[in-house]
Tab-separated table of C-alpha atoms and ligand atoms in Angstrom:
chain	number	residue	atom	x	y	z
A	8	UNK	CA	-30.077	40.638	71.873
A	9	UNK	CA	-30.487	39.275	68.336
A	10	UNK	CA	-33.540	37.724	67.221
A	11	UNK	CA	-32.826	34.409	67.590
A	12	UNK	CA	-31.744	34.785	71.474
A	13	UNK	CA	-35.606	35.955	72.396
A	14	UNK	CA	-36.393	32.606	74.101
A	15	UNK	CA	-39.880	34.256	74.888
A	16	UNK	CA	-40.790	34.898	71.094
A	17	UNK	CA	-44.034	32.687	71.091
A	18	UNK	CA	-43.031	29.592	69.018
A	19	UNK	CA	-46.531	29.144	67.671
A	20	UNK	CA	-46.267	32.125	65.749
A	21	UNK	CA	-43.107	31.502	64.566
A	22	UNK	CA	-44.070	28.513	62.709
A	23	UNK	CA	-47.034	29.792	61.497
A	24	UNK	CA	-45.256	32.721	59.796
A	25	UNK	CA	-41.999	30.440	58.751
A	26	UNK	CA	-41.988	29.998	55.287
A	27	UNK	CA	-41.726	26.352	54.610
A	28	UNK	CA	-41.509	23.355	52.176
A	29	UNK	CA	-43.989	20.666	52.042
A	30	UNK	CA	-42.435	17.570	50.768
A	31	UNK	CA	-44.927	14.451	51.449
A	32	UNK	CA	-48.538	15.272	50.756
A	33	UNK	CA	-51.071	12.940	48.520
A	34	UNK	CA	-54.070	14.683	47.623
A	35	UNK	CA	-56.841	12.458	48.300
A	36	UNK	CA	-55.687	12.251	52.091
A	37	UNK	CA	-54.949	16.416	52.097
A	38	UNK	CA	-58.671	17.052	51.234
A	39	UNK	CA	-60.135	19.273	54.080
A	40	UNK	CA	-63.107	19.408	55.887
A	41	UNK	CA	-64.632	21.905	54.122
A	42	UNK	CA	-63.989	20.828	50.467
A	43	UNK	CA	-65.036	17.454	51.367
A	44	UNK	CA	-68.315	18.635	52.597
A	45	UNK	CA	-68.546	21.183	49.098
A	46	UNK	CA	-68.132	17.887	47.513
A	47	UNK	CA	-70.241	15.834	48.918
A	48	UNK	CA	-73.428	18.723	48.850
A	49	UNK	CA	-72.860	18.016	45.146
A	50	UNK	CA	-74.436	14.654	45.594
A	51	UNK	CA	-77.929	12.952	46.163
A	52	UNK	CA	-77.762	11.984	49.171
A	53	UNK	CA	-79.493	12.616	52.667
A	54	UNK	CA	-78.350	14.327	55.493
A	55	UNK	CA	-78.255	11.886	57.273
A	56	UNK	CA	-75.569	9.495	55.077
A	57	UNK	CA	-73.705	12.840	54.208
A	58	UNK	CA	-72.963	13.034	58.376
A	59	UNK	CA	-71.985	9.991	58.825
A	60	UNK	CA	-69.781	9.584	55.839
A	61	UNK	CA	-68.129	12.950	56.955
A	62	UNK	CA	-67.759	11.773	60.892
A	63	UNK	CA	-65.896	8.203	59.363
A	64	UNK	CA	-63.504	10.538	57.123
A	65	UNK	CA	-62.855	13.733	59.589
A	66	UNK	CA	-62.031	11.858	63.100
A	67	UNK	CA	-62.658	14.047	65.977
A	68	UNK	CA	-60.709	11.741	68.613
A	69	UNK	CA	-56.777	12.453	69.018
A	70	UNK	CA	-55.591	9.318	68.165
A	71	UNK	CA	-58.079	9.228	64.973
A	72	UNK	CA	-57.574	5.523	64.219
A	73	UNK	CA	-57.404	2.700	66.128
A	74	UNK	CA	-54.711	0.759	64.068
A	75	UNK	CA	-52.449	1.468	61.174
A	76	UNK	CA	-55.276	-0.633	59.087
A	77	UNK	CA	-57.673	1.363	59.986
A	78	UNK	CA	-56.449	4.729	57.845
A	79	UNK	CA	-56.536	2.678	54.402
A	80	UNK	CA	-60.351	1.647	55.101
A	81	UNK	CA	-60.593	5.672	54.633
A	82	UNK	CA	-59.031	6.450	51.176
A	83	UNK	CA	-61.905	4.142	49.566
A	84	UNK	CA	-64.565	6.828	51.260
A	85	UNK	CA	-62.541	9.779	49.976
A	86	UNK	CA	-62.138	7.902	46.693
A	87	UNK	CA	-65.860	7.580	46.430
A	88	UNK	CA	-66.358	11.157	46.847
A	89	UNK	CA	-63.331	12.126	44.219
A	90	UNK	CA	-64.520	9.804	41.685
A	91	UNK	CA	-64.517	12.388	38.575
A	92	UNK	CA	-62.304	14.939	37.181
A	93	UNK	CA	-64.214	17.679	38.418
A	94	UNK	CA	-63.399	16.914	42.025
A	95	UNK	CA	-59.800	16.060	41.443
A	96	UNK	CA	-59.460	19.100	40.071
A	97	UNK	CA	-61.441	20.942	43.048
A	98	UNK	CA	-59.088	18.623	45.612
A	99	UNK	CA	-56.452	19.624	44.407
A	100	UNK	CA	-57.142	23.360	43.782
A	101	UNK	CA	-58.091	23.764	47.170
A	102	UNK	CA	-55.241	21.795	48.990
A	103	UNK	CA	-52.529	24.466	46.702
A	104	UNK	CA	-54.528	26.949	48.103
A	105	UNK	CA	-54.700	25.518	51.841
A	106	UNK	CA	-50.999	24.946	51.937
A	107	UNK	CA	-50.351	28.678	50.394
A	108	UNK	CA	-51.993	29.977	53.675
A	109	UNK	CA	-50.265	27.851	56.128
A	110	UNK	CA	-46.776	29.630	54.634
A	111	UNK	CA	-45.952	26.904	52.344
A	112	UNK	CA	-43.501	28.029	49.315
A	113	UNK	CA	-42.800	25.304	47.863
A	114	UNK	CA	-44.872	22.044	47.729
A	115	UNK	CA	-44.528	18.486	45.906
A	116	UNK	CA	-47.624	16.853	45.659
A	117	UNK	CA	-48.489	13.274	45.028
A	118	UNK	CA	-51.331	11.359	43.875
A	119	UNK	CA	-52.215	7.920	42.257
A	120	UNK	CA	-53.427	7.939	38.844
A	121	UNK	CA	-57.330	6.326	38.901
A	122	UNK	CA	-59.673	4.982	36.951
A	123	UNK	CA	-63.588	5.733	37.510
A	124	UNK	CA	-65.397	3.209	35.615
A	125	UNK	CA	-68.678	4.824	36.635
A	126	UNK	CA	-67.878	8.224	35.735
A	127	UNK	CA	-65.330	7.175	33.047
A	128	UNK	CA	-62.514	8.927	34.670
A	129	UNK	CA	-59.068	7.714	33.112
A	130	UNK	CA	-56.043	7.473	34.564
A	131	UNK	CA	-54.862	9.737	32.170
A	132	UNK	CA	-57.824	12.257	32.472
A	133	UNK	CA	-56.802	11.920	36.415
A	134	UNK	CA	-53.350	12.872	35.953
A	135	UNK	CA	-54.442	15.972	33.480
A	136	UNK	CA	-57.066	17.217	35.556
A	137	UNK	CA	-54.423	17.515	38.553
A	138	UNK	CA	-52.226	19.365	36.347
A	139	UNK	CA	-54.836	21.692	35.198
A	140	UNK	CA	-55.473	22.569	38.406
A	141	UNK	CA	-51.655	23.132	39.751
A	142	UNK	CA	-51.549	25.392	36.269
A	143	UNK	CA	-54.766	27.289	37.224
A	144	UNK	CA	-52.783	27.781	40.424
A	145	UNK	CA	-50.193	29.686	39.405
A	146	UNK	CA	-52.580	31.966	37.419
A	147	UNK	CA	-54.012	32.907	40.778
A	148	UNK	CA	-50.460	34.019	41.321
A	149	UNK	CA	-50.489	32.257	45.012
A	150	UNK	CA	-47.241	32.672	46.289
A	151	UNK	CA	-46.325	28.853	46.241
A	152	UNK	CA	-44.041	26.901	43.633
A	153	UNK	CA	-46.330	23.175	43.364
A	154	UNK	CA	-44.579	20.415	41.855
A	155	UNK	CA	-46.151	16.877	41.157
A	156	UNK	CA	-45.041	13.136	41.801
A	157	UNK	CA	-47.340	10.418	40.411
A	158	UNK	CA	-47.492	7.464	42.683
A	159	UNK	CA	-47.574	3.835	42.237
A	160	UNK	CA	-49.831	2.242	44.591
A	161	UNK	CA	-48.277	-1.425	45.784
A	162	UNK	CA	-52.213	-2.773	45.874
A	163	UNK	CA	-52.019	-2.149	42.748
A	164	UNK	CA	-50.700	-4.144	39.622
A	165	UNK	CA	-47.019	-4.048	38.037
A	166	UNK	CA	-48.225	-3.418	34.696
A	167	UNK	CA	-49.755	0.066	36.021
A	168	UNK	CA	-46.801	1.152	37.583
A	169	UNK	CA	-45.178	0.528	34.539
A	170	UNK	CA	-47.907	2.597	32.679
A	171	UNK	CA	-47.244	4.990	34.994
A	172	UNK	CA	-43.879	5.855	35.162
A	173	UNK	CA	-44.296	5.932	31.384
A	174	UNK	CA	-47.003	8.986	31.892
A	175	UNK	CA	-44.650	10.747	34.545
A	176	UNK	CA	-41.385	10.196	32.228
A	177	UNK	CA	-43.501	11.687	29.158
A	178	UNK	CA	-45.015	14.623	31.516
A	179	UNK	CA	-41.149	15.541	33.251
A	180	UNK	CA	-41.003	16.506	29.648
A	181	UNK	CA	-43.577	17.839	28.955
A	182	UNK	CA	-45.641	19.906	31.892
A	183	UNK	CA	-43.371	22.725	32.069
A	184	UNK	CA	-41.382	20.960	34.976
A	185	UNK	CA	-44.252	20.277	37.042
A	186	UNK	CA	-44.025	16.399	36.883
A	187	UNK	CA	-40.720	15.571	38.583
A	188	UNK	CA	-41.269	11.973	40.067
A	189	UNK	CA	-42.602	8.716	41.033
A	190	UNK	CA	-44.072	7.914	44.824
A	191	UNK	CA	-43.809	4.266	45.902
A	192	UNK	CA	-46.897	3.792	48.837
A	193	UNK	CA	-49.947	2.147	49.280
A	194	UNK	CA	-50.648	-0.344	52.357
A	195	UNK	CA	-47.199	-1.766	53.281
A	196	UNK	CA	-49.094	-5.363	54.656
A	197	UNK	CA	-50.022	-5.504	50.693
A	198	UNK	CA	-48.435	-7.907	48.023
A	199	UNK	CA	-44.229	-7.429	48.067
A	200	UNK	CA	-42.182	-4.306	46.853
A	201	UNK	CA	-39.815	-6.700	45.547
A	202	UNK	CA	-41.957	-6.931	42.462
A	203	UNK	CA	-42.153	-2.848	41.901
A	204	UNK	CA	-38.611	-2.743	42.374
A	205	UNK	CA	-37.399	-2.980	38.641
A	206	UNK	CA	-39.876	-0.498	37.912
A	207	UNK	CA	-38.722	2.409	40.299
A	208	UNK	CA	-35.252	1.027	38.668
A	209	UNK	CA	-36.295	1.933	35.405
A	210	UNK	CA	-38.096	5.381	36.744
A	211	UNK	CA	-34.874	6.562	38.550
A	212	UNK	CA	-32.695	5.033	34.888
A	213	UNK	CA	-35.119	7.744	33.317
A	214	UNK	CA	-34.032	10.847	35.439
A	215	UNK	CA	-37.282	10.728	37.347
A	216	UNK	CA	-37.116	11.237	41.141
A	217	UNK	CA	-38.346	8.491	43.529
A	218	UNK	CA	-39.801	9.230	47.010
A	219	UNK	CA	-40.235	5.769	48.826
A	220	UNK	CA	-42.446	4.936	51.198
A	221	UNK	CA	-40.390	2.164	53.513
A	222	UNK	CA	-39.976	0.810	56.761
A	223	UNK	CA	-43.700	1.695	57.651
A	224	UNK	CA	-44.015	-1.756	59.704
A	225	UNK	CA	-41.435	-3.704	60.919
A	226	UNK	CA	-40.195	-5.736	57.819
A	227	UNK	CA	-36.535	-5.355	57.914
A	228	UNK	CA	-35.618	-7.447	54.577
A	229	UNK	CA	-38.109	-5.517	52.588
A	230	UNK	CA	-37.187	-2.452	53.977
A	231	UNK	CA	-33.683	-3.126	53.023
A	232	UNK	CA	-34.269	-4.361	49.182
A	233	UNK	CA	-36.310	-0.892	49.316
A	234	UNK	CA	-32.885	0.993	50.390
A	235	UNK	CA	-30.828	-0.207	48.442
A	236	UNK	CA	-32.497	1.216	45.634
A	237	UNK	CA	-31.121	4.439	46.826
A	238	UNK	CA	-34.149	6.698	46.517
A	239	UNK	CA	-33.702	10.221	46.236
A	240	UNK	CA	-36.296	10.420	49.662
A	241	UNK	CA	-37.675	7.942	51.862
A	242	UNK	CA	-41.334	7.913	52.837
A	243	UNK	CA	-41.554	7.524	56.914
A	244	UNK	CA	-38.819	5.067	57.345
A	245	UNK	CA	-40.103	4.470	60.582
A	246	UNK	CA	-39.159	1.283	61.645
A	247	UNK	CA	-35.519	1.453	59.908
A	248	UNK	CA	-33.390	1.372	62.807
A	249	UNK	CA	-31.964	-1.383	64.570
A	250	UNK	CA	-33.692	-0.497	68.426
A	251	UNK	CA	-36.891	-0.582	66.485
A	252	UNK	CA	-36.374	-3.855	64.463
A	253	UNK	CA	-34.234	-2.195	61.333
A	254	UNK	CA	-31.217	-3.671	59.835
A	255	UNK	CA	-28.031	-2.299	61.067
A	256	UNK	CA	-26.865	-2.025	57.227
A	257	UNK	CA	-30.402	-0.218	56.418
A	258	UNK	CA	-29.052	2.350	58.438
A	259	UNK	CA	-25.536	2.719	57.347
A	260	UNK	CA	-26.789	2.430	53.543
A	261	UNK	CA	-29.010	5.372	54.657
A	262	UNK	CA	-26.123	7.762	56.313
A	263	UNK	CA	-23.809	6.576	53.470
A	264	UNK	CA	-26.150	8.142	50.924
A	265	UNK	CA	-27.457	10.834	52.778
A	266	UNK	CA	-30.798	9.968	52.321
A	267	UNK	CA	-33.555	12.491	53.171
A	268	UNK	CA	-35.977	11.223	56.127
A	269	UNK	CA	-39.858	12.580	55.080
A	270	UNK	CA	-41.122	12.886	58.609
A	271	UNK	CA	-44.623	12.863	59.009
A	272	UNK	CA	-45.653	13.006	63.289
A	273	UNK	CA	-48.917	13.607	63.333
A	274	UNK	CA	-49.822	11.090	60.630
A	275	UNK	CA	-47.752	8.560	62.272
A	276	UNK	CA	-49.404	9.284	65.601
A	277	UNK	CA	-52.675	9.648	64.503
A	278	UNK	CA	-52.641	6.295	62.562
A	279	UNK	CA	-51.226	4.179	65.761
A	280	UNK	CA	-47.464	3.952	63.540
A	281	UNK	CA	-46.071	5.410	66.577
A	282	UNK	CA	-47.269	5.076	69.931
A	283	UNK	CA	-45.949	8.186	70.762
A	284	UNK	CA	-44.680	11.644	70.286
A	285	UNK	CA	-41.393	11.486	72.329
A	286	UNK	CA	-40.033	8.065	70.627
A	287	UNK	CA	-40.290	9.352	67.016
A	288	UNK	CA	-37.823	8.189	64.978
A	289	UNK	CA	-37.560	12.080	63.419
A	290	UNK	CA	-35.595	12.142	67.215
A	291	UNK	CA	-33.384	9.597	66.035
A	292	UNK	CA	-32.208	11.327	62.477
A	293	UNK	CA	-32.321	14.977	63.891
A	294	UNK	CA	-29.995	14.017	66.566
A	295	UNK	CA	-27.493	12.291	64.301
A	296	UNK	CA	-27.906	15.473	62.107
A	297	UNK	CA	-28.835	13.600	59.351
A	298	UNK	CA	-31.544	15.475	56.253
A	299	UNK	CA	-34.852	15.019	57.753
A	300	UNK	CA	-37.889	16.872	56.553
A	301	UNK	CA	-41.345	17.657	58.431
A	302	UNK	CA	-44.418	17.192	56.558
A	303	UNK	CA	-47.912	16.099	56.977
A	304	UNK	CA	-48.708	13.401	54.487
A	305	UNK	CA	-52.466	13.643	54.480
A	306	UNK	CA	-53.438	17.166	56.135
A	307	UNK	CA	-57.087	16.305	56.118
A	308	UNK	CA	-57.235	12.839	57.440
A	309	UNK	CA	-55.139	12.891	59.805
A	310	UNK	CA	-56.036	16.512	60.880
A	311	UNK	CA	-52.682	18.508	60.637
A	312	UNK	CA	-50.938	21.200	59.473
A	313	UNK	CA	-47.510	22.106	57.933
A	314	UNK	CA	-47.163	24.611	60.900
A	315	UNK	CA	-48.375	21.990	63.628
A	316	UNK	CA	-45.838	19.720	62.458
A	317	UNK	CA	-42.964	22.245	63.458
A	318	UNK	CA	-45.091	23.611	66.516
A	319	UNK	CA	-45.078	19.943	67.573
A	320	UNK	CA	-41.186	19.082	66.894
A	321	UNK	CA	-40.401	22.321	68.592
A	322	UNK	CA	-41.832	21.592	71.968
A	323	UNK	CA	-40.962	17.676	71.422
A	324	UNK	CA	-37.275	17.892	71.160
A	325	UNK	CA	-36.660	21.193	72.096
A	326	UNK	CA	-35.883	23.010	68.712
A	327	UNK	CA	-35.275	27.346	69.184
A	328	UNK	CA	-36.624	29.918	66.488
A	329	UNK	CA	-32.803	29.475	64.688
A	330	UNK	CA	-33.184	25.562	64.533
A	331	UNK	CA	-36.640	25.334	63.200
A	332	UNK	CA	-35.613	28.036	60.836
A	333	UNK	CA	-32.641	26.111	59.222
A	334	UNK	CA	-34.831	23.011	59.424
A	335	UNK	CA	-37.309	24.440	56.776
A	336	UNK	CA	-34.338	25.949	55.060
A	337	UNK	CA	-32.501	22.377	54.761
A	338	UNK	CA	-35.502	21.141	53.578
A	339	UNK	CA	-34.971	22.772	49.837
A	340	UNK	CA	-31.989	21.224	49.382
A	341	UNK	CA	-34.045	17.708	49.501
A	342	UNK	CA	-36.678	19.135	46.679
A	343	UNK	CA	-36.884	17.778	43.827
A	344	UNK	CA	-36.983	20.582	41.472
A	345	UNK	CA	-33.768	22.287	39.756
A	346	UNK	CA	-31.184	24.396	41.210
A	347	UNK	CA	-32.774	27.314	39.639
A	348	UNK	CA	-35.884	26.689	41.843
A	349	UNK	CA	-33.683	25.520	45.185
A	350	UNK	CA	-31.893	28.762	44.513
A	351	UNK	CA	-34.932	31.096	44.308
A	352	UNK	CA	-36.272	29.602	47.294
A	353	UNK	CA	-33.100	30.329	49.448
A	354	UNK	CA	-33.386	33.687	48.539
A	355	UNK	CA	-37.052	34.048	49.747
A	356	UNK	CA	-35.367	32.794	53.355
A	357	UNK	CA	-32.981	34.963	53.525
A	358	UNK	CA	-35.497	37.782	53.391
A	359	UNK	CA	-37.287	36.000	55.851
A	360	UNK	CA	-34.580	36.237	58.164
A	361	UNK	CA	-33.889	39.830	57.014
A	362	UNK	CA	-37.069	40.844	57.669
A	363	UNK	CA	-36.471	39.039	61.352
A	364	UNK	CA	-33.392	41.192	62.287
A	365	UNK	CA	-35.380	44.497	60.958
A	366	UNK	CA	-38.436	43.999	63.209
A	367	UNK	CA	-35.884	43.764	66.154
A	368	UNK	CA	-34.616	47.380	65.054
B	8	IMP	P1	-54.136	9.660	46.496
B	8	IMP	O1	-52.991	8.928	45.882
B	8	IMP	O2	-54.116	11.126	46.213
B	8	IMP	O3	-55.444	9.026	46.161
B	8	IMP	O4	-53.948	9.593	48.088
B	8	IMP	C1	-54.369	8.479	48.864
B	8	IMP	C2	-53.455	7.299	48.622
B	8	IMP	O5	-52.134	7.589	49.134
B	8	IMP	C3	-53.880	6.033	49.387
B	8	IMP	O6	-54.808	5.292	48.635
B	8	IMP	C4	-52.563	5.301	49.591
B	8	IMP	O7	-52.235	4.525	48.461
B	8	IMP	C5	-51.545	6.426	49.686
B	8	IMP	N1	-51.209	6.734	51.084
B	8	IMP	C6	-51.658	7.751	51.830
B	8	IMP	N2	-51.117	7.723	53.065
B	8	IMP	C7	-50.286	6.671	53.074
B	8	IMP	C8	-49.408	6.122	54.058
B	8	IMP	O8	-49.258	6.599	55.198
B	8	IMP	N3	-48.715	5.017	53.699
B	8	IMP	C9	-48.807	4.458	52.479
B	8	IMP	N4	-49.605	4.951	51.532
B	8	IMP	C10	-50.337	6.048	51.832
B	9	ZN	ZN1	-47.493	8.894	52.732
């Protein structure tokens, strides 16, 4: 009996000890208990206030927030505690270094440039900060490959996300191929895409990647001038499909392209996107073997992990050891790094499975 037949092999473990690729993380929303509390030590206040801002941001209930609203009245809080280049750069060290232990290889961030006028944090000083601290990284040697998309938040204004796919086309260029993209997110019930849409024209007419948040709530004609666009991933897509109040030709455009599903559960659970596990539209995609991708989207808020993701799919729709392998393995092919990279990263799974079929010897 090969590996793979051992229906017994305890599928927790196996996910935790998969290697795997994280594809949809933002940084603010990844920041974890602990470095939230190291952060917040760092400032004057009382016990008391520290508590309760730490109880509003770290949810203990299971279905952490009572509407989809709800999760963006959080990233202010987080915000308020990130607010200067020292924490971005702490954030963001300690997320690499979280992922790294929870098996990740291979990780693309993303993160919205801000400005601090009360600590006189630039957008620019933002973005460099991050960087420093994804270069620092791979100092440590941690045995994880991070890549970076900057992301245009829709609350925001046009002329920023101009500005900054301007900072992410000079960076592709320029940070030693950690800057690769653009992110489109921010609260989907907030001003119209249509208006961003030249601008992730322009990003993807200037070889940068776009990941798109879409089809978070039901808005089928948005969703669709979104689509069309062809992004190289889409963010959630979750109301896409027809049964769920999609456009039939969302869809099609979708399969046409082959484009790669980011498929966050728990976040989609936890924020009341979804109302539950079973009817998840990663179901839908997996079923139709179309590229789908697990990932958490904001490991700290909505309490997750890379591993818990696959634990979850696995006992949701029934994936065995060889299905949740080739799930993380499909994933590379959807990264948006070269084919050097996606190459070196295939070879690091193949081991994996080598060193599978040895421990059966
Ligand atoms: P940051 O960009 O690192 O500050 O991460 C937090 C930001 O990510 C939020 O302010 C939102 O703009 C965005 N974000 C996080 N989760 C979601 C989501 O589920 N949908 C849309 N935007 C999101
Ligand atoms: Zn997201």
């Amino acid at each position: 009996m090969d590996y793979f037949s051992r229906s017994q092999e305890n599928i927790e473990t196996f996910c935790l000890k998969l290697p795997k690729i994280e594809l949809h993380a933002h940084i603010n929303s990844s920041v974890s208990e602990k470095t939230f509390r190291e952060l917040l030590r760092t400032r004057n206040i009382g016990n008391t206030q520290l508590t309760s801002l730490e109880s509003s941001v770290f949810r203990p209930n299971e279905k952490i927030f009572a509407s989809f609203d709800d999760c963006f009245d959080i990233f202010p809080l987080i915000h308020d505690v990130t607010n200067k280049t020292e924490a971005i750069y702490k954030v963001t060290s300690d997320v690499i270094s979280e992922f790294e232990s929870d098996q990740v290889k291979y990780i693309e961030l993303r993160t919205t440039p801000r400005e601090e006028l009360l600590t006189g944090m630039t957008r620019r000083s933002y973005v460099d900060s991050v960087l420093s601290a994804i270069k620092d990284s791979k100092k440590k040697n941690l045995d994880i490959d991070v890549r970076l998309l900057l992301s245009i938040d829709r609350k925001s204004t046009v002329e920023i996300a101009w500005e900054t796919v301007a900072v992410a086309s000079e960076l592709a260029a320029a940070s030693d191929g950690i800057v690769v993209g653009i992110d489109f997110s921010g609260n989907p019930k907030i001003n119209d895409a249509k208006d961003f849409i030249p601008v992730l024209a322009h990003a993807k007419s200037r070889g940068l990647k776009i990941a798109v948040h879409l089809a978070e709530i039901v808005n089928a004609q948005e969703s669709h001038q979104l689509v069309e666009l062809c992004p190289d991933r889409i963010g959630h897509g979750t109301y896409l499909h027809p049964e769920v109040g999609g456009l039939h030709k969302s869809v099609e455009f979708v399969k046409k392209h082959k484009i790669p599903i980011e498929c966050c559960i728990s976040s989609n659970l936890r924020s009341a996107s979804v109302p539950n596990v079973e009817d998840h539209h990663f179901g839908y995609w997996y079923q139709q073997s179309h590229p789908v991708v697990l990932a958490t989207d904001g490991k700290g808020i909505f309490q997750c992990s890379l591993s818990g993701e696959y634990i979850l799919a696995a006992k949701t729709f029934q994936l065995n050891h060889d299905e949740l392998l080739q799930l993380s393995k499909n994933s590379i092919d959807y990264i948006f790094a070269d084919e050097e990279t996606k190459k070196k990263l295939k070879f690091q799974w193949t081991e994996f499975s080598r060193s599978l079929s040895k421990s059966e010897q």
